[in-house]
């Protein structure tokens, strides 16, 4: 076999491989033998037909299989012979069979990049440990109490306050003419009875009206001038100035319950002090986990900056396209128009490529560190990682069962768990640095 290597770039090589006529003949003979062992030809017991008849009967299939296997085996032998670390096969082209039976082809491959590891002890990370304040604990309690709250009808003398719900009747005019006549396609904005809205809210059919409700009482009538914004979603109302007559027909007050014995019992706490201690412990555990995750990310970004090599080109292009697609979808979900995205596409593409490059540099650096330091992930460690994934993603039992059958997903999680273990080993010897900003 003959192998020639041409270097196209720092990551890609093209192998020109020729399998000799003898090598190709051996592959074909092996395939004919396999076919003969399974062939059922009339007049012969299974596997007993002469090779000549088998070759005649299955000539096309044997030729195709022989060609594929010759290429595959020649490629594998060439990679082993030249001691190449192939990341992926990009293409196999220019297949030719010589008159004597020799098979030649070209294989473009992306190679595993050579990673020169930086200094790994004393990687700088921040020294900021998140503190849990009494206000944080109180915020959790307030949030819990609000989740248990409910609305009750207004007392007769109550003045509406922010977050109260008011039921209002309204009718609008424009220059003394009913709004429905002035703007015929705006009936929903012209008159309404029994409309509920939250006092002070930014969200209501008539823009700005909820801001004028604070301090109002049930039965009160008032007038309000409303100018529809120039960018209002309903084009016919843009810039329209209307006068609204508003009557408060009813109201409901949001009542937050007291932290009494019944509520404490519901959450399994013997006292308010015990509940506060439990909340503080949970907040401190979450803060500690967040601090660790932030520093692991700082270690990873250090590797991305310190390891200066080009990732495999084909894989980099795929990852860039995936990340770009995610960025575009994220911005579209936020309401960014296709026109604006088109203008920003080059910038977004550059950001996606930079992120993809960093991801590959981190992954290859982690692999190199794992091999150098002989870091292995145990079965118990992987199971603990998966259990954490299940908890954080709140997977159902059915989803967990599906995950256990998904080999591709499990491999991905195993890689993520290994990466975390390697980064954690580096974090143990990292250098907390005052004022560090990754």
Short mmCIF file of C-alpha atoms in Angstrom, two decimals:
data_model
loop_
_atom_site.label_atom_id
_atom_site.label_comp_id
_atom_site.label_asym_id
_atom_site.label_seq_id
_atom_site.Cartn_x
_atom_site.Cartn_y
_atom_site.Cartn_z
CA UNK A 1 0.00 0.00 0.00
CA UNK A 2 1.19 3.49 -0.82
CA UNK A 3 0.25 6.59 1.22
CA UNK A 4 1.05 10.22 0.51
CA UNK A 5 0.00 13.07 2.80
CA UNK A 6 -0.67 16.65 1.69
CA UNK A 7 -1.27 19.29 4.36
CA UNK A 8 -4.07 21.70 3.48
CA UNK A 9 -4.19 23.63 6.75
CA UNK A 10 -3.20 23.32 10.39
CA UNK A 11 -6.17 21.00 10.95
CA UNK A 12 -6.73 19.27 7.60
CA UNK A 13 -4.71 16.76 5.61
CA UNK A 14 -5.48 14.89 2.39
CA UNK A 15 -4.30 11.29 2.17
CA UNK A 16 -3.66 9.84 -1.29
CA UNK A 17 -3.93 6.09 -0.72
CA UNK A 18 -3.39 3.21 -3.10
CA UNK A 19 -4.21 -0.35 -2.12
CA UNK A 20 -2.22 -2.80 -4.25
CA UNK A 21 -3.85 -5.32 -6.55
CA UNK A 22 -2.93 -8.11 -4.11
CA UNK A 23 -4.53 -6.26 -1.17
CA UNK A 24 -7.69 -5.60 -3.15
CA UNK A 25 -7.79 -9.24 -4.31
CA UNK A 26 -7.51 -10.50 -0.71
CA UNK A 27 -10.43 -8.32 0.33
CA UNK A 28 -12.54 -9.57 -2.59
CA UNK A 29 -11.68 -13.19 -1.83
CA UNK A 30 -12.73 -12.76 1.79
CA UNK A 31 -16.06 -11.28 0.72
CA UNK A 32 -16.69 -14.08 -1.80
CA UNK A 33 -16.03 -16.59 0.99
CA UNK A 34 -18.54 -14.80 3.25
CA UNK A 35 -21.19 -14.79 0.51
CA UNK A 36 -20.52 -18.47 -0.25
CA UNK A 37 -21.04 -19.41 3.39
CA UNK A 38 -24.52 -17.86 3.35
CA UNK A 39 -25.64 -18.25 -0.25
CA UNK A 40 -28.65 -20.42 -1.07
CA UNK A 41 -28.33 -21.52 -4.71
CA UNK A 42 -30.69 -24.11 -6.24
CA UNK A 43 -29.06 -27.54 -6.47
CA UNK A 44 -26.64 -26.92 -3.61
CA UNK A 45 -26.93 -27.06 0.14
CA UNK A 46 -26.60 -23.70 1.86
CA UNK A 47 -22.94 -22.70 1.93
CA UNK A 48 -21.82 -25.50 -0.41
CA UNK A 49 -22.12 -23.77 -3.78
CA UNK A 50 -18.86 -23.32 -5.75
CA UNK A 51 -17.24 -19.90 -5.39
CA UNK A 52 -17.49 -19.40 -9.15
CA UNK A 53 -21.29 -19.69 -9.08
CA UNK A 54 -21.52 -17.43 -6.05
CA UNK A 55 -19.45 -14.78 -7.81
CA UNK A 56 -21.65 -14.98 -10.89
CA UNK A 57 -24.89 -14.82 -8.94
CA UNK A 58 -23.87 -11.90 -6.71
CA UNK A 59 -21.33 -10.14 -8.93
CA UNK A 60 -22.63 -6.59 -8.52
CA UNK A 61 -23.09 -6.82 -4.76
CA UNK A 62 -19.70 -8.44 -4.25
CA UNK A 63 -18.00 -5.78 -6.36
CA UNK A 64 -19.65 -2.97 -4.40
CA UNK A 65 -18.88 -4.54 -1.01
CA UNK A 66 -15.29 -5.26 -2.05
CA UNK A 67 -14.75 -1.69 -3.17
CA UNK A 68 -16.15 -0.25 0.08
CA UNK A 69 -14.18 -2.63 2.30
CA UNK A 70 -10.96 -2.13 0.38
CA UNK A 71 -11.24 1.63 0.87
CA UNK A 72 -12.15 1.29 4.54
CA UNK A 73 -9.36 -1.16 5.39
CA UNK A 74 -6.79 0.78 3.37
CA UNK A 75 -7.78 3.99 5.15
CA UNK A 76 -7.57 2.38 8.60
CA UNK A 77 -4.19 0.86 7.76
CA UNK A 78 -2.89 4.19 6.45
CA UNK A 79 -3.99 6.02 9.60
CA UNK A 80 -2.30 3.40 11.77
CA UNK A 81 0.83 3.32 9.66
CA UNK A 82 1.26 7.10 9.66
CA UNK A 83 0.19 7.37 13.32
CA UNK A 84 -2.45 9.97 12.54
CA UNK A 85 -4.97 11.16 15.14
CA UNK A 86 -8.06 11.59 12.98
CA UNK A 87 -10.90 13.64 14.43
CA UNK A 88 -13.25 12.97 11.52
CA UNK A 89 -13.29 12.00 7.86
CA UNK A 90 -14.35 15.02 5.81
CA UNK A 91 -14.62 13.28 2.43
CA UNK A 92 -13.44 10.33 0.38
CA UNK A 93 -13.16 11.18 -3.30
CA UNK A 94 -11.47 10.29 -6.59
CA UNK A 95 -11.92 6.53 -6.25
CA UNK A 96 -10.29 4.64 -9.09
CA UNK A 97 -9.60 1.01 -9.91
CA UNK A 98 -6.57 0.32 -12.07
CA UNK A 99 -6.57 -2.36 -14.79
CA UNK A 100 -4.57 -4.65 -12.49
CA UNK A 101 -7.16 -4.25 -9.70
CA UNK A 102 -5.30 -1.74 -7.51
CA UNK A 103 -7.65 0.72 -5.77
CA UNK A 104 -6.74 4.36 -5.18
CA UNK A 105 -8.62 7.21 -3.53
CA UNK A 106 -8.17 10.46 -1.64
CA UNK A 107 -9.35 10.97 1.94
CA UNK A 108 -9.63 14.46 3.41
CA UNK A 109 -9.43 14.30 7.19
CA UNK A 110 -9.51 16.76 10.04
CA UNK A 111 -6.94 15.88 12.67
CA UNK A 112 -7.07 16.14 16.43
CA UNK A 113 -5.19 19.38 17.12
CA UNK A 114 -1.98 19.38 19.10
CA UNK A 115 -2.73 21.00 22.44
CA UNK A 116 0.05 22.75 24.32
CA UNK A 117 -1.25 23.04 27.85
CA UNK A 118 -0.62 26.25 29.80
CA UNK A 119 0.37 26.43 33.45
CA UNK A 120 -2.48 24.67 35.24
CA UNK A 121 -1.71 25.39 38.89
CA UNK A 122 -2.78 28.77 40.19
CA UNK A 123 -5.35 29.62 37.51
CA UNK A 124 -6.85 32.96 38.59
CA UNK A 125 -10.47 32.96 39.73
CA UNK A 126 -12.50 35.50 41.67
CA UNK A 127 -12.53 35.47 45.46
CA UNK A 128 -16.11 36.67 45.90
CA UNK A 129 -18.25 34.34 48.01
CA UNK A 130 -21.94 35.18 47.82
CA UNK A 131 -23.30 36.12 51.24
CA UNK A 132 -26.89 35.44 52.23
CA UNK A 133 -28.41 38.47 53.96
CA UNK A 134 -31.43 38.63 56.23
CA UNK A 135 -33.19 40.52 53.42
CA UNK A 136 -32.68 37.50 51.12
CA UNK A 137 -34.35 35.22 53.66
CA UNK A 138 -37.18 37.70 54.12
CA UNK A 139 -37.60 37.91 50.36
CA UNK A 140 -38.12 34.16 50.18
CA UNK A 141 -40.70 34.32 52.97
CA UNK A 142 -42.47 37.24 51.33
CA UNK A 143 -42.57 35.34 48.05
CA UNK A 144 -44.03 32.30 49.77
CA UNK A 145 -46.67 34.36 51.55
CA UNK A 146 -47.63 36.07 48.27
CA UNK A 147 -48.02 32.65 46.65
CA UNK A 148 -50.59 31.86 49.36
CA UNK A 149 -52.43 35.17 48.98
CA UNK A 150 -55.85 35.77 47.49
CA UNK A 151 -58.15 38.61 46.41
CA UNK A 152 -61.06 39.90 48.49
CA UNK A 153 -63.66 42.50 47.61
CA UNK A 154 -62.93 46.10 48.57
CA UNK A 155 -64.25 47.56 51.77
CA UNK A 156 -66.55 50.50 51.07
CA UNK A 157 -64.01 53.17 51.97
CA UNK A 158 -60.86 51.58 50.49
CA UNK A 159 -58.80 53.67 48.06
CA UNK A 160 -57.17 51.61 45.31
CA UNK A 161 -53.46 50.90 45.71
CA UNK A 162 -50.84 49.41 43.40
CA UNK A 163 -51.54 45.77 42.48
CA UNK A 164 -55.22 46.00 43.48
CA UNK A 165 -57.69 44.83 40.83
CA UNK A 166 -60.34 47.31 39.70
CA UNK A 167 -63.37 46.67 37.55
CA UNK A 168 -64.07 49.70 35.40
CA UNK A 169 -66.57 50.94 32.84
CA UNK A 170 -65.21 53.34 30.26
CA UNK A 171 -66.32 55.26 27.17
CA UNK A 172 -64.17 57.42 24.91
CA UNK A 173 -64.68 60.40 22.64
CA UNK A 174 -62.47 62.21 20.14
CA UNK A 175 -63.25 65.90 19.70
CA UNK A 176 -66.69 65.28 21.20
CA UNK A 177 -67.47 62.41 18.83
CA UNK A 178 -67.62 58.79 20.11
CA UNK A 179 -64.33 57.03 19.44
CA UNK A 180 -66.18 54.23 17.64
CA UNK A 181 -67.32 56.80 15.04
CA UNK A 182 -64.01 58.64 14.83
CA UNK A 183 -62.05 55.41 14.40
CA UNK A 184 -64.52 52.76 13.16
CA UNK A 185 -62.17 49.78 13.53
CA UNK A 186 -61.36 50.57 17.20
CA UNK A 187 -64.57 49.45 18.91
CA UNK A 188 -62.72 47.52 21.63
CA UNK A 189 -61.03 50.77 22.71
CA UNK A 190 -64.16 52.90 22.49
CA UNK A 191 -66.42 51.51 25.20
CA UNK A 192 -66.35 48.69 27.70
CA UNK A 193 -68.22 47.67 30.83
CA UNK A 194 -66.81 45.46 33.57
CA UNK A 195 -63.19 45.49 32.39
CA UNK A 196 -60.74 44.27 35.02
CA UNK A 197 -57.24 45.73 35.28
CA UNK A 198 -54.38 45.89 37.77
CA UNK A 199 -53.75 49.29 39.31
CA UNK A 200 -50.44 50.70 38.02
CA UNK A 201 -49.98 48.00 35.38
CA UNK A 202 -48.37 48.63 32.01
CA UNK A 203 -50.67 46.10 30.37
CA UNK A 204 -54.24 47.07 29.52
CA UNK A 205 -56.35 47.62 26.44
CA UNK A 206 -56.21 51.40 26.88
CA UNK A 207 -52.58 52.43 27.38
CA UNK A 208 -51.80 54.39 30.52
CA UNK A 209 -55.25 54.10 32.07
CA UNK A 210 -54.22 51.76 34.96
CA UNK A 211 -51.66 54.39 36.04
CA UNK A 212 -54.54 56.79 36.79
CA UNK A 213 -56.45 54.43 39.07
CA UNK A 214 -54.40 54.63 42.26
CA UNK A 215 -56.39 56.29 45.04
CA UNK A 216 -59.76 55.78 43.31
CA UNK A 217 -62.75 54.35 45.17
CA UNK A 218 -65.63 52.15 44.06
CA UNK A 219 -68.42 54.30 42.56
CA UNK A 220 -66.06 57.13 41.61
CA UNK A 221 -66.23 58.59 38.10
CA UNK A 222 -63.42 60.59 36.50
CA UNK A 223 -62.20 61.75 33.12
CA UNK A 224 -58.79 60.97 31.62
CA UNK A 225 -56.98 62.22 28.55
CA UNK A 226 -55.23 59.42 26.67
CA UNK A 227 -52.90 59.85 23.72
CA UNK A 228 -52.14 56.61 21.89
CA UNK A 229 -48.39 56.18 21.29
CA UNK A 230 -46.93 56.82 17.84
CA UNK A 231 -45.77 53.18 17.72
CA UNK A 232 -49.05 51.69 19.00
CA UNK A 233 -49.68 48.24 17.57
CA UNK A 234 -53.04 49.30 16.08
CA UNK A 235 -52.05 51.65 13.30
CA UNK A 236 -55.40 53.50 13.08
CA UNK A 237 -55.03 54.68 16.70
CA UNK A 238 -51.45 55.93 16.51
CA UNK A 239 -51.29 59.52 17.76
CA UNK A 240 -55.04 59.67 18.45
CA UNK A 241 -56.00 61.85 21.47
CA UNK A 242 -59.11 60.56 23.24
CA UNK A 243 -61.02 61.61 26.35
CA UNK A 244 -62.17 58.74 28.53
CA UNK A 245 -64.98 58.80 31.04
CA UNK A 246 -64.20 56.11 33.61
CA UNK A 247 -66.34 54.71 36.43
CA UNK A 248 -64.93 52.38 39.06
CA UNK A 249 -67.53 49.60 39.29
CA UNK A 250 -65.77 47.30 41.73
CA UNK A 251 -62.48 46.38 43.26
CA UNK A 252 -60.52 43.55 44.81
CA UNK A 253 -57.61 43.78 47.18
CA UNK A 254 -54.77 41.26 47.17
CA UNK A 255 -54.40 40.01 50.72
CA UNK A 256 -51.16 38.39 51.85
CA UNK A 257 -51.74 36.00 54.79
CA UNK A 258 -49.80 36.21 58.02
CA UNK A 259 -47.11 33.64 58.77
CA UNK A 260 -49.21 31.85 61.32
CA UNK A 261 -49.20 28.39 62.83
CA UNK A 262 -51.34 26.94 60.04
CA UNK A 263 -48.95 28.11 57.32
CA UNK A 264 -45.91 26.91 59.27
CA UNK A 265 -47.54 23.51 59.65
CA UNK A 266 -48.23 23.39 55.92
CA UNK A 267 -44.50 23.70 55.16
CA UNK A 268 -43.47 21.35 57.96
CA UNK A 269 -41.83 23.95 60.21
CA UNK A 270 -42.29 23.99 63.98
CA UNK A 271 -41.60 27.72 64.22
CA UNK A 272 -40.78 30.80 62.21
CA UNK A 273 -37.17 30.56 63.42
CA UNK A 274 -36.91 27.01 62.08
CA UNK A 275 -38.37 28.09 58.72
CA UNK A 276 -35.91 30.97 58.46
CA UNK A 277 -33.00 28.69 59.33
CA UNK A 278 -34.11 26.21 56.65
CA UNK A 279 -34.47 28.93 54.03
CA UNK A 280 -31.05 30.35 54.91
CA UNK A 281 -29.44 26.91 54.60
CA UNK A 282 -31.03 26.39 51.18
CA UNK A 283 -29.99 29.85 49.98
CA UNK A 284 -26.43 29.31 51.21
CA UNK A 285 -26.25 25.94 49.44
CA UNK A 286 -27.53 27.53 46.22
CA UNK A 287 -25.08 30.42 46.56
CA UNK A 288 -22.19 28.03 47.13
CA UNK A 289 -23.18 26.01 44.05
CA UNK A 290 -23.50 29.19 41.97
CA UNK A 291 -20.08 30.44 43.15
CA UNK A 292 -18.52 27.10 42.24
CA UNK A 293 -20.20 27.04 38.82
CA UNK A 294 -18.99 30.59 38.14
CA UNK A 295 -15.40 29.68 39.03
CA UNK A 296 -15.52 26.50 36.98
CA UNK A 297 -16.56 28.68 34.05
CA UNK A 298 -13.64 31.02 34.77
CA UNK A 299 -11.25 28.04 34.69
CA UNK A 300 -12.78 26.90 31.39
CA UNK A 301 -12.43 30.37 29.86
CA UNK A 302 -8.81 30.49 31.00
CA UNK A 303 -8.17 27.30 29.02
CA UNK A 304 -9.96 28.73 25.97
CA UNK A 305 -7.73 31.83 26.01
CA UNK A 306 -4.49 30.07 26.93
CA UNK A 307 -4.77 27.21 24.41
CA UNK A 308 -4.22 28.85 21.04
CA UNK A 309 -4.95 26.32 18.29
CA UNK A 310 -7.37 25.97 15.40
CA UNK A 311 -10.20 23.48 16.00
CA UNK A 312 -11.09 20.91 13.29
CA UNK A 313 -12.56 22.99 10.47
CA UNK A 314 -15.63 20.94 9.53
CA UNK A 315 -16.75 20.48 13.12
CA UNK A 316 -16.16 24.18 13.82
CA UNK A 317 -18.42 25.15 10.92
CA UNK A 318 -21.20 22.85 12.16
CA UNK A 319 -20.97 24.14 15.72
CA UNK A 320 -20.92 27.75 14.50
CA UNK A 321 -24.09 27.17 12.46
CA UNK A 322 -25.81 25.52 15.45
CA UNK A 323 -24.93 28.38 17.78
CA UNK A 324 -25.91 30.97 15.18
CA UNK A 325 -29.29 29.28 14.79
CA UNK A 326 -29.77 29.42 18.56
CA UNK A 327 -28.86 33.12 18.63
CA UNK A 328 -31.29 33.91 15.82
CA UNK A 329 -34.13 32.01 17.51
CA UNK A 330 -33.38 33.69 20.85
CA UNK A 331 -33.53 37.15 19.29
CA UNK A 332 -36.70 36.34 17.33
CA UNK A 333 -38.35 35.14 20.55
CA UNK A 334 -37.46 38.52 22.07
CA UNK A 335 -39.30 40.24 19.24
CA UNK A 336 -36.37 41.29 17.04
CA UNK A 337 -37.56 41.55 13.43
CA UNK A 338 -36.11 39.48 10.59
CA UNK A 339 -34.93 42.70 8.93
CA UNK A 340 -32.95 43.75 12.01
CA UNK A 341 -31.55 40.24 12.38
CA UNK A 342 -30.44 40.31 8.77
CA UNK A 343 -28.50 43.51 9.47
CA UNK A 344 -26.90 41.94 12.55
CA UNK A 345 -26.25 38.53 11.01
CA UNK A 346 -22.55 39.13 10.37
CA UNK A 347 -22.03 40.28 13.95
CA UNK A 348 -24.02 37.35 15.35
CA UNK A 349 -22.14 34.92 13.12
CA UNK A 350 -18.81 36.24 14.42
CA UNK A 351 -20.01 35.84 18.00
CA UNK A 352 -21.18 32.29 17.29
CA UNK A 353 -17.84 31.39 15.71
CA UNK A 354 -15.91 32.81 18.67
CA UNK A 355 -18.08 30.82 21.09
CA UNK A 356 -17.72 27.64 19.03
CA UNK A 357 -13.92 28.08 18.91
CA UNK A 358 -13.79 28.50 22.69
CA UNK A 359 -15.96 25.41 23.20
CA UNK A 360 -13.63 23.25 21.11
CA UNK A 361 -10.50 24.62 22.76
CA UNK A 362 -11.94 23.85 26.19
CA UNK A 363 -12.99 20.33 25.15
CA UNK A 364 -9.64 19.42 23.62
CA UNK A 365 -7.75 20.96 26.54
CA UNK A 366 -9.89 18.98 28.99
CA UNK A 367 -9.18 15.76 27.06
CA UNK A 368 -5.44 16.48 27.15
CA UNK A 369 -5.52 17.24 30.89
CA UNK A 370 -7.59 14.14 31.63
CA UNK A 371 -5.06 11.97 29.78
CA UNK A 372 -2.04 13.69 31.33
CA UNK A 373 -3.37 13.48 34.90
CA UNK A 374 -5.14 10.15 34.41
CA UNK A 375 -8.49 11.52 35.58
CA UNK A 376 -11.30 9.01 35.16
CA UNK A 377 -15.00 9.30 35.93
CA UNK A 378 -16.34 6.51 38.10
CA UNK A 379 -19.76 4.95 37.65
CA UNK A 380 -20.94 6.41 40.96
CA UNK A 381 -19.79 9.88 39.93
CA UNK A 382 -21.62 9.64 36.61
CA UNK A 383 -24.80 8.44 38.34
CA UNK A 384 -24.57 11.35 40.79
CA UNK A 385 -24.20 13.75 37.84
CA UNK A 386 -27.25 12.24 36.11
CA UNK A 387 -29.29 12.44 39.30
CA UNK A 388 -28.44 16.13 39.51
CA UNK A 389 -29.54 16.61 35.89
CA UNK A 390 -32.83 14.87 36.66
CA UNK A 391 -33.43 17.15 39.67
CA UNK A 392 -32.43 20.38 37.95
CA UNK A 393 -34.45 19.66 34.81
CA UNK A 394 -37.33 18.17 36.82
CA UNK A 395 -37.58 15.17 34.53
CA UNK A 396 -40.55 12.87 34.94
CA UNK A 397 -40.16 9.12 35.45
CA UNK A 398 -41.10 8.57 31.81
CA UNK A 399 -38.45 11.06 30.68
CA UNK A 400 -35.84 9.37 32.88
CA UNK A 401 -36.68 6.00 31.31
CA UNK A 402 -36.30 7.49 27.83
CA UNK A 403 -32.98 9.06 28.82
CA UNK A 404 -31.67 5.71 30.05
CA UNK A 405 -32.24 4.27 26.53
CA UNK A 406 -30.72 7.22 24.66
CA UNK A 407 -27.08 6.29 24.15
CA UNK A 408 -26.22 9.52 22.36
CA UNK A 409 -27.61 11.63 25.21
CA UNK A 410 -25.85 9.49 27.80
CA UNK A 411 -22.53 9.89 25.99
CA UNK A 412 -23.06 13.64 25.91
CA UNK A 413 -23.81 13.72 29.65
CA UNK A 414 -20.80 11.50 30.37
CA UNK A 415 -18.60 13.94 28.50
CA UNK A 416 -20.10 16.86 30.42
CA UNK A 417 -19.55 15.07 33.73
CA UNK A 418 -15.93 14.28 32.82
CA UNK A 419 -15.35 17.87 31.80
CA UNK A 420 -16.74 19.08 35.13
CA UNK A 421 -14.49 16.69 37.06
CA UNK A 422 -11.38 17.88 35.21
CA UNK A 423 -12.27 21.54 35.71
CA UNK A 424 -13.00 20.85 39.38
CA UNK A 425 -9.52 19.32 39.78
CA UNK A 426 -8.02 22.51 38.34
CA UNK A 427 -10.25 24.66 40.56
CA UNK A 428 -8.84 22.95 43.65
CA UNK A 429 -5.42 24.44 42.79
CA UNK A 430 -6.73 27.73 41.40
CA UNK A 431 -5.73 31.08 42.89
CA UNK A 432 -8.59 33.21 44.28
CA UNK A 433 -7.73 36.77 43.22
CA UNK A 434 -9.15 39.99 44.61
CA UNK A 435 -10.71 42.14 41.91
CA UNK A 436 -10.47 39.38 39.33
CA UNK A 437 -12.88 39.86 36.46
CA UNK A 438 -12.89 37.08 33.85
#
